[in-house]
């Protein structure tokens, strides 16, 4: 197929002769140019103020929506803003926290050491292995202080004396320090303590005369409380820096 | 090429006069290039009145943009051809295309009138075949066949690269030949 037209096609195209321009074409054109002087270019069109403001509002709403979506996608808790340095103050001012911080639990000082006037414990007293005593990890099974306070008030069925005692307990702070909850005076520890005490009593009766009940009581408490925890011997090794190991 | 340099220098001088709002220079430009713009517009649009409007609009654009004329270019002719072609393409997208239904009716049964009718009919059918082409294909035919532009010049006029224009021109020629065959103006054997 050729790139040019055949003679027949060319002959057809040559028949398309345009008509001549009208005689007054130049005059009309010159008249138009004289009647319409060229104007300076218009300044760039500026949008109305309402549109600009609306665009800003829409942009702000869009940005806020994106931030909210991002926070929701990242599972950011609502109170995380309160921890930020500046934003936290603003958030606190706008919407103060509903829950006031709980008062600090009362500090419980450890019990004072017994006076030096007590009788020394004889070293010949053997330490019982206490196979029946429960380890401390089983204390976890006992309900915590908070859970005990949050249980439904069973004291209604209890005698009036117990009810008054429970009411006084409810006035105390709900959260107690962990140390207090683990002290031997807790009810959950009482059975283990009494079991070990029973074993110790039998041994003490062989050493200390039964009439010195006060002395025996003191010895028994010390034996139970200050009983050393058996530990595995620590292997002592020389610690060398890693660089020295590598070079060696 | 001293002749083209002379034309380019003459066009630059004319444009400087147009920038100074010289009406005599405008008349010179019209006498030199008005006919060319009108021919392009008529072959693209197929209507004398529309073609005059387009030619006038193109020369008015030249008058208004005389301040920004870059001297040392190709001259007024290619610039005017490009502007006229683009104006025609814009206008063709707005107006109803010319179809074979616009053919003149038989007015007289006399033999002389019959000959005249045949001539008018052939011209109308050829023009209808040309207007059946897409806008850019028609512009490619007009620029290369009637305006005798080179492929490079026509590609610059249509703002295309040379390879794309050559492809466009090939498709335009095939389409025009097929349109003429459909109107029984060209025999299929002769075309092949």
XYZ file of C-alpha atoms in Angstrom:
440
model
C 0.000 0.000 0.000
C 1.520 3.289 -1.067
C 1.979 6.254 1.228
C 0.684 8.754 -1.298
C -2.667 9.109 -2.992
C -3.469 7.601 -6.335
C -4.056 9.995 -9.247
C -7.817 9.423 -9.028
C -7.884 10.402 -5.373
C -5.622 13.362 -6.042
C -7.921 14.513 -8.813
C -10.873 14.372 -6.448
C -9.021 16.343 -3.795
C -7.893 18.949 -6.301
C -11.524 19.747 -7.040
C -11.914 21.126 -3.544
C -10.948 24.683 -4.262
C -11.853 27.136 -1.529
C -13.803 30.269 -2.391
C -12.056 33.593 -2.360
C -12.033 35.750 0.707
C -14.656 38.426 0.852
C -13.508 41.800 -0.399
C -13.968 43.577 2.882
C -12.191 40.964 4.928
C -9.151 43.157 5.600
C -11.285 46.220 6.343
C -13.433 44.398 8.836
C -10.401 42.940 10.525
C -8.629 46.280 10.808
C -11.819 47.853 12.114
C -12.053 45.166 14.773
C -8.507 45.784 15.933
C -9.124 49.544 16.139
C -12.419 49.153 17.964
C -11.039 46.705 20.478
C -7.745 47.936 21.844
C -5.714 45.350 23.538
C -6.366 45.343 27.229
C -3.818 44.583 29.896
C -4.017 41.065 31.196
C -6.421 40.556 34.026
C -5.051 39.831 37.480
C -5.352 36.241 38.609
C -8.812 35.491 39.786
C -9.196 35.154 43.511
C -11.815 33.017 45.070
C -14.457 34.529 47.339
C -13.706 34.704 51.003
C -16.475 32.283 51.879
C -14.963 29.612 49.689
C -11.532 30.097 51.219
C -12.928 29.837 54.733
C -14.997 26.825 53.851
C -11.978 25.133 52.375
C -10.022 25.737 55.567
C -12.833 24.340 57.709
C -13.131 21.298 55.489
C -9.381 20.805 55.642
C -9.362 21.044 59.441
C -12.231 18.571 59.741
C -10.495 16.212 57.392
C -7.240 16.373 59.317
C -9.038 15.801 62.609
C -10.828 12.825 61.131
C -7.602 11.350 59.879
C -5.959 11.782 63.269
C -8.932 10.147 64.978
C -8.869 7.252 62.550
C -5.150 6.806 63.063
C -5.562 6.852 66.837
C -8.388 4.332 66.648
C -6.372 2.118 64.356
C -3.414 2.266 66.724
C -5.687 1.477 69.732
C -4.510 4.498 71.656
C -6.412 4.783 74.964
C -8.343 7.925 75.581
C -6.288 8.913 78.605
C -3.010 8.909 76.743
C -3.456 12.614 75.996
C -3.379 13.376 79.689
C 0.186 12.150 79.923
C 1.511 14.502 77.225
C 3.305 17.608 78.528
C 1.237 20.459 77.078
C -1.726 18.708 75.568
C -2.390 16.927 78.831
C -2.976 20.214 80.623
C -5.337 21.387 77.922
C -7.258 18.135 77.946
C -7.470 18.237 81.719
C -8.777 21.790 81.567
C -11.401 20.947 78.952
C -12.584 17.710 80.450
C -11.254 16.944 83.903
C -10.764 13.348 84.825
C -13.771 11.706 86.454
C -11.875 9.502 88.808
C -9.817 11.403 91.334
C -6.531 9.745 92.201
C -6.780 7.402 95.132
C -5.162 8.481 98.370
C -1.827 6.973 99.083
C -2.070 3.910 101.276
C -0.961 4.403 104.849
C 2.623 3.542 105.346
C 3.091 0.729 107.746
C 6.328 0.710 109.566
C 7.828 -2.633 110.255
C 7.367 -3.941 113.696
C 10.083 -2.803 116.116
C 12.721 -5.279 116.953
C 12.307 -6.873 120.322
C 14.265 -5.407 123.124
C 17.631 -6.794 123.931
C 16.379 -8.056 127.302
C 14.821 -11.135 125.854
C 16.442 -14.384 126.372
C 18.758 -15.622 123.661
C 17.604 -18.578 121.659
C 19.694 -21.613 122.280
C 21.594 -22.732 119.225
C 20.881 -26.328 119.910
C 17.275 -25.998 118.836
C 16.900 -27.857 115.585
C 15.047 -26.192 112.782
C 12.152 -28.293 111.646
C 11.984 -29.034 107.948
C 8.292 -28.114 107.969
C 7.051 -30.477 105.355
C 3.459 -29.635 106.156
C 3.840 -25.869 105.778
C 2.518 -24.379 102.570
C 4.844 -22.386 100.397
C 4.197 -18.688 99.919
C 3.184 -19.136 96.323
C 0.012 -20.848 97.448
C -1.050 -17.626 99.066
C -2.105 -16.504 95.618
C -5.098 -18.762 95.912
C -6.375 -16.667 98.767
C -8.542 -13.721 97.740
C -6.770 -10.404 97.758
C -7.748 -7.503 99.910
C -9.453 -5.691 97.095
C -11.463 -8.690 96.013
C -12.527 -9.341 99.566
C -13.814 -5.782 99.871
C -15.654 -5.921 96.600
C -17.561 -9.049 97.356
C -21.260 -8.715 98.038
C -21.978 -7.816 101.622
C -22.304 -11.178 103.290
C -22.209 -9.422 106.643
C -25.936 -8.991 106.493
C -26.333 -12.560 107.593
C -23.597 -12.286 110.166
C -24.157 -11.331 113.804
C -24.290 -7.591 114.673
C -20.777 -7.580 116.061
C -19.385 -8.863 112.789
C -21.490 -6.368 110.881
C -20.062 -3.426 112.799
C -16.566 -4.741 112.251
C -17.179 -5.105 108.531
C -18.575 -1.595 108.344
C -15.443 -0.242 109.958
C -13.320 -2.167 107.518
C -15.212 -0.756 104.590
C -14.319 2.750 105.714
C -10.651 1.956 105.413
C -8.860 2.482 102.087
C -9.704 -0.219 99.618
C -6.240 -0.897 98.326
C -3.845 -2.136 100.906
C -0.165 -2.443 100.365
C 1.053 -5.726 99.108
C 3.347 -6.118 102.003
C 0.435 -5.915 104.407
C -1.546 -8.462 102.463
C 1.353 -10.893 102.698
C 2.046 -10.499 106.399
C 1.598 -13.647 108.526
C -1.315 -12.038 110.303
C -3.512 -12.525 107.237
C -6.172 -15.165 107.806
C -4.937 -17.273 104.917
C -1.588 -17.775 106.579
C -2.902 -18.675 109.957
C -3.395 -22.410 109.335
C 0.145 -22.904 108.038
C 1.549 -20.974 110.922
C -0.413 -22.959 113.429
C 0.637 -26.231 111.894
C 4.296 -25.341 112.127
C 3.723 -24.034 115.592
C 2.246 -27.329 116.646
C 5.344 -29.173 115.482
C 7.607 -26.673 117.199
C 5.626 -26.925 120.428
C 6.290 -30.606 120.653
C 10.029 -30.044 120.295
C 10.022 -27.086 122.669
C 8.350 -29.118 125.341
C 11.329 -31.393 125.390
C 13.787 -28.503 125.896
C 12.001 -25.794 127.841
C 10.009 -26.606 130.989
C 6.260 -26.282 130.486
C 5.785 -23.777 133.307
C 7.731 -21.064 131.495
C 4.916 -20.437 129.064
C 5.844 -16.837 128.308
C 9.396 -17.701 127.331
C 8.191 -20.604 125.290
C 5.781 -18.390 123.394
C 8.562 -15.950 122.503
C 10.841 -18.691 121.315
C 8.121 -20.221 119.277
C 7.354 -16.972 117.453
C 10.985 -16.291 116.671
C 11.492 -19.771 115.440
C 8.585 -19.537 113.074
C 9.118 -16.026 111.813
C 12.861 -15.928 111.603
C 13.214 -19.295 110.135
C 15.907 -19.056 107.459
C 14.951 -19.945 103.919
C 17.140 -22.747 102.623
C 19.011 -21.650 99.546
C 21.249 -23.422 97.169
C 24.939 -22.632 97.514
C 26.062 -19.958 95.069
C 28.832 -20.999 92.796
C 31.475 -18.316 92.699
C 33.236 -17.846 89.416
C 35.548 -15.269 88.098
C 33.863 -12.878 85.675
C 35.986 -11.861 82.785
C 35.200 -9.180 80.232
C 33.997 -10.465 76.838
C 36.906 -8.805 75.066
C 39.333 -10.920 77.064
C 37.456 -14.102 76.101
C 37.581 -13.176 72.430
C 41.290 -12.427 72.455
C 41.934 -15.674 74.216
C 18.656 29.484 2.647
C 18.626 33.168 2.020
C 14.988 33.212 0.897
C 13.672 31.728 4.144
C 15.914 34.009 6.132
C 14.468 36.924 4.250
C 10.939 35.749 4.972
C 11.792 35.262 8.631
C 13.380 38.697 8.894
C 10.443 40.281 7.066
C 8.010 38.554 9.416
C 9.956 39.755 12.447
C 9.825 43.297 11.153
C 6.088 42.987 10.505
C 5.515 41.674 13.999
C 7.473 44.558 15.463
C 5.154 46.894 13.589
C 2.115 44.971 14.837
C 3.426 45.319 18.384
C 3.522 49.084 17.734
C -0.159 48.862 16.653
C 0.526 49.736 13.046
C -2.639 49.232 10.963
C -0.710 49.305 7.681
C 1.439 46.405 8.846
C -1.720 44.520 9.726
C -3.034 44.994 6.226
C 0.245 43.654 4.864
C -0.034 40.588 7.075
C -3.606 40.013 5.922
C -2.629 40.274 2.266
C 0.266 37.856 2.762
C -1.260 35.243 5.069
C -5.012 35.821 5.197
C -5.681 33.650 2.177
C -3.636 30.775 3.574
C -5.477 30.813 6.879
C -8.786 30.940 5.054
C -7.901 27.949 2.836
C -6.910 25.827 5.798
C -10.079 26.768 7.613
C -12.330 26.113 4.657
C -10.843 22.674 3.967
C -11.092 21.783 7.583
C -14.607 23.134 8.123
C -16.188 23.039 4.692
C -18.034 26.309 5.219
C -16.974 29.674 3.782
C -18.481 31.806 6.538
C -17.029 29.680 9.305
C -13.687 29.698 7.519
C -13.636 33.489 7.391
C -14.469 33.698 11.057
C -11.653 31.345 11.923
C -9.157 33.180 9.728
C -10.183 36.469 11.315
C -9.832 35.034 14.799
C -6.386 33.675 14.025
C -5.105 37.003 12.702
C -6.624 38.794 15.700
C -4.670 36.455 17.962
C -1.543 37.374 16.064
C -2.337 41.055 16.609
C -2.960 40.612 20.318
C 0.132 38.523 20.942
C 2.501 40.625 18.886
C 4.176 41.893 22.063
C 5.425 38.424 22.939
C 6.679 37.516 19.479
C 10.038 35.741 19.503
C 12.191 36.969 16.654
C 14.272 34.467 14.714
C 11.589 31.771 14.632
C 9.882 30.065 11.721
C 7.850 33.102 10.777
C 4.214 34.075 10.648
C 3.082 31.357 8.195
C 3.685 28.280 10.375
C 2.409 30.094 13.465
C -0.791 31.067 11.686
C -1.256 27.555 10.282
C -0.942 26.064 13.763
C -3.362 28.512 15.325
C -5.869 28.132 12.495
C -5.752 24.338 12.645
C -6.312 24.313 16.390
C -9.169 26.801 16.098
C -10.771 24.616 13.430
C -10.415 21.504 15.568
C -12.013 23.345 18.472
C -14.841 24.551 16.301
C -15.411 21.153 14.684
C -15.971 19.684 18.096
C -18.767 22.166 18.660
C -20.606 22.240 15.349
C -22.528 19.465 13.644
C -20.394 17.548 11.167
C -21.195 17.778 7.502
C -22.695 14.565 6.157
C -23.901 13.251 2.837
C -27.422 14.392 3.720
C -26.382 17.965 2.947
C -25.967 17.236 -0.733
C -27.661 19.694 -3.096
C -30.925 18.520 -4.573
C -31.481 18.124 -8.284
C -32.842 21.506 -9.431
C -32.984 21.227 -13.171
C -33.453 18.470 -15.723
C -31.523 20.234 -18.478
C -28.286 18.570 -19.696
C -26.127 21.541 -18.796
C -27.623 21.586 -15.360
C -26.980 17.871 -15.128
C -23.304 18.353 -15.743
C -23.188 21.098 -13.178
C -24.971 18.886 -10.758
C -22.470 16.084 -11.269
C -19.597 18.379 -10.614
C -21.218 19.775 -7.472
C -22.174 16.296 -6.381
C -18.638 14.990 -6.737
C -17.260 17.923 -4.798
C -19.832 17.513 -2.082
C -19.176 13.794 -1.804
C -15.429 14.351 -1.680
C -15.893 16.947 0.986
C -18.196 14.608 2.901
C -15.568 11.872 2.709
C -12.970 14.297 3.996
C -15.220 15.400 6.836
C -15.928 11.812 7.768
C -12.360 11.578 9.024
C -11.492 12.325 12.637
C -10.347 15.883 13.308
C -6.640 15.242 13.532
C -6.568 12.916 10.548
C -8.316 15.587 8.512
C -5.818 18.176 9.690
C -2.962 15.889 8.655
C -4.385 15.549 5.133
C -5.004 19.290 4.827
C -1.541 20.249 5.993
C 0.420 17.746 3.935
C -1.626 17.669 0.739
C -2.938 21.192 0.270
C -0.561 23.246 2.360
C 2.384 21.133 1.200
C 3.898 21.069 4.637
C 6.622 18.566 5.319
C 5.903 15.868 7.845
C 8.107 17.634 10.365
C 6.303 20.947 9.935
C 2.892 19.316 10.113
C 3.925 17.385 13.216
C 5.024 20.635 14.870
C 1.791 22.289 13.846
C -0.234 19.527 15.479
C 2.159 19.393 18.436
C 3.156 15.781 17.835
C 6.401 13.962 17.343
C 7.311 12.915 13.835
C 6.725 9.194 14.334
C 3.266 9.721 15.735
C 2.409 12.091 12.924
C 3.551 9.658 10.245
C 1.376 6.993 11.789
C -1.513 9.432 11.913
C -1.016 10.414 8.286
C -0.943 6.794 7.144
C -4.185 6.078 8.953
C -5.718 9.264 7.524
C -4.884 8.275 3.956
C -6.320 4.811 4.408
C -9.467 6.179 5.967
C -9.951 8.772 3.221
C -9.504 6.170 0.504
C -12.024 3.930 2.184
C -14.494 6.816 2.544
C -14.158 7.653 -1.153
C -14.722 3.993 -2.064
C -17.869 3.867 0.038
C -19.208 6.829 -1.932
C -18.328 5.206 -5.257
C -15.934 7.985 -6.129
C -12.984 5.628 -6.430
C -13.039 2.083 -7.777
C -11.734 -0.544 -5.405
C -9.452 -2.104 -7.984
C -7.882 1.224 -8.792
C -7.391 2.016 -5.140
C -5.678 -1.298 -4.477
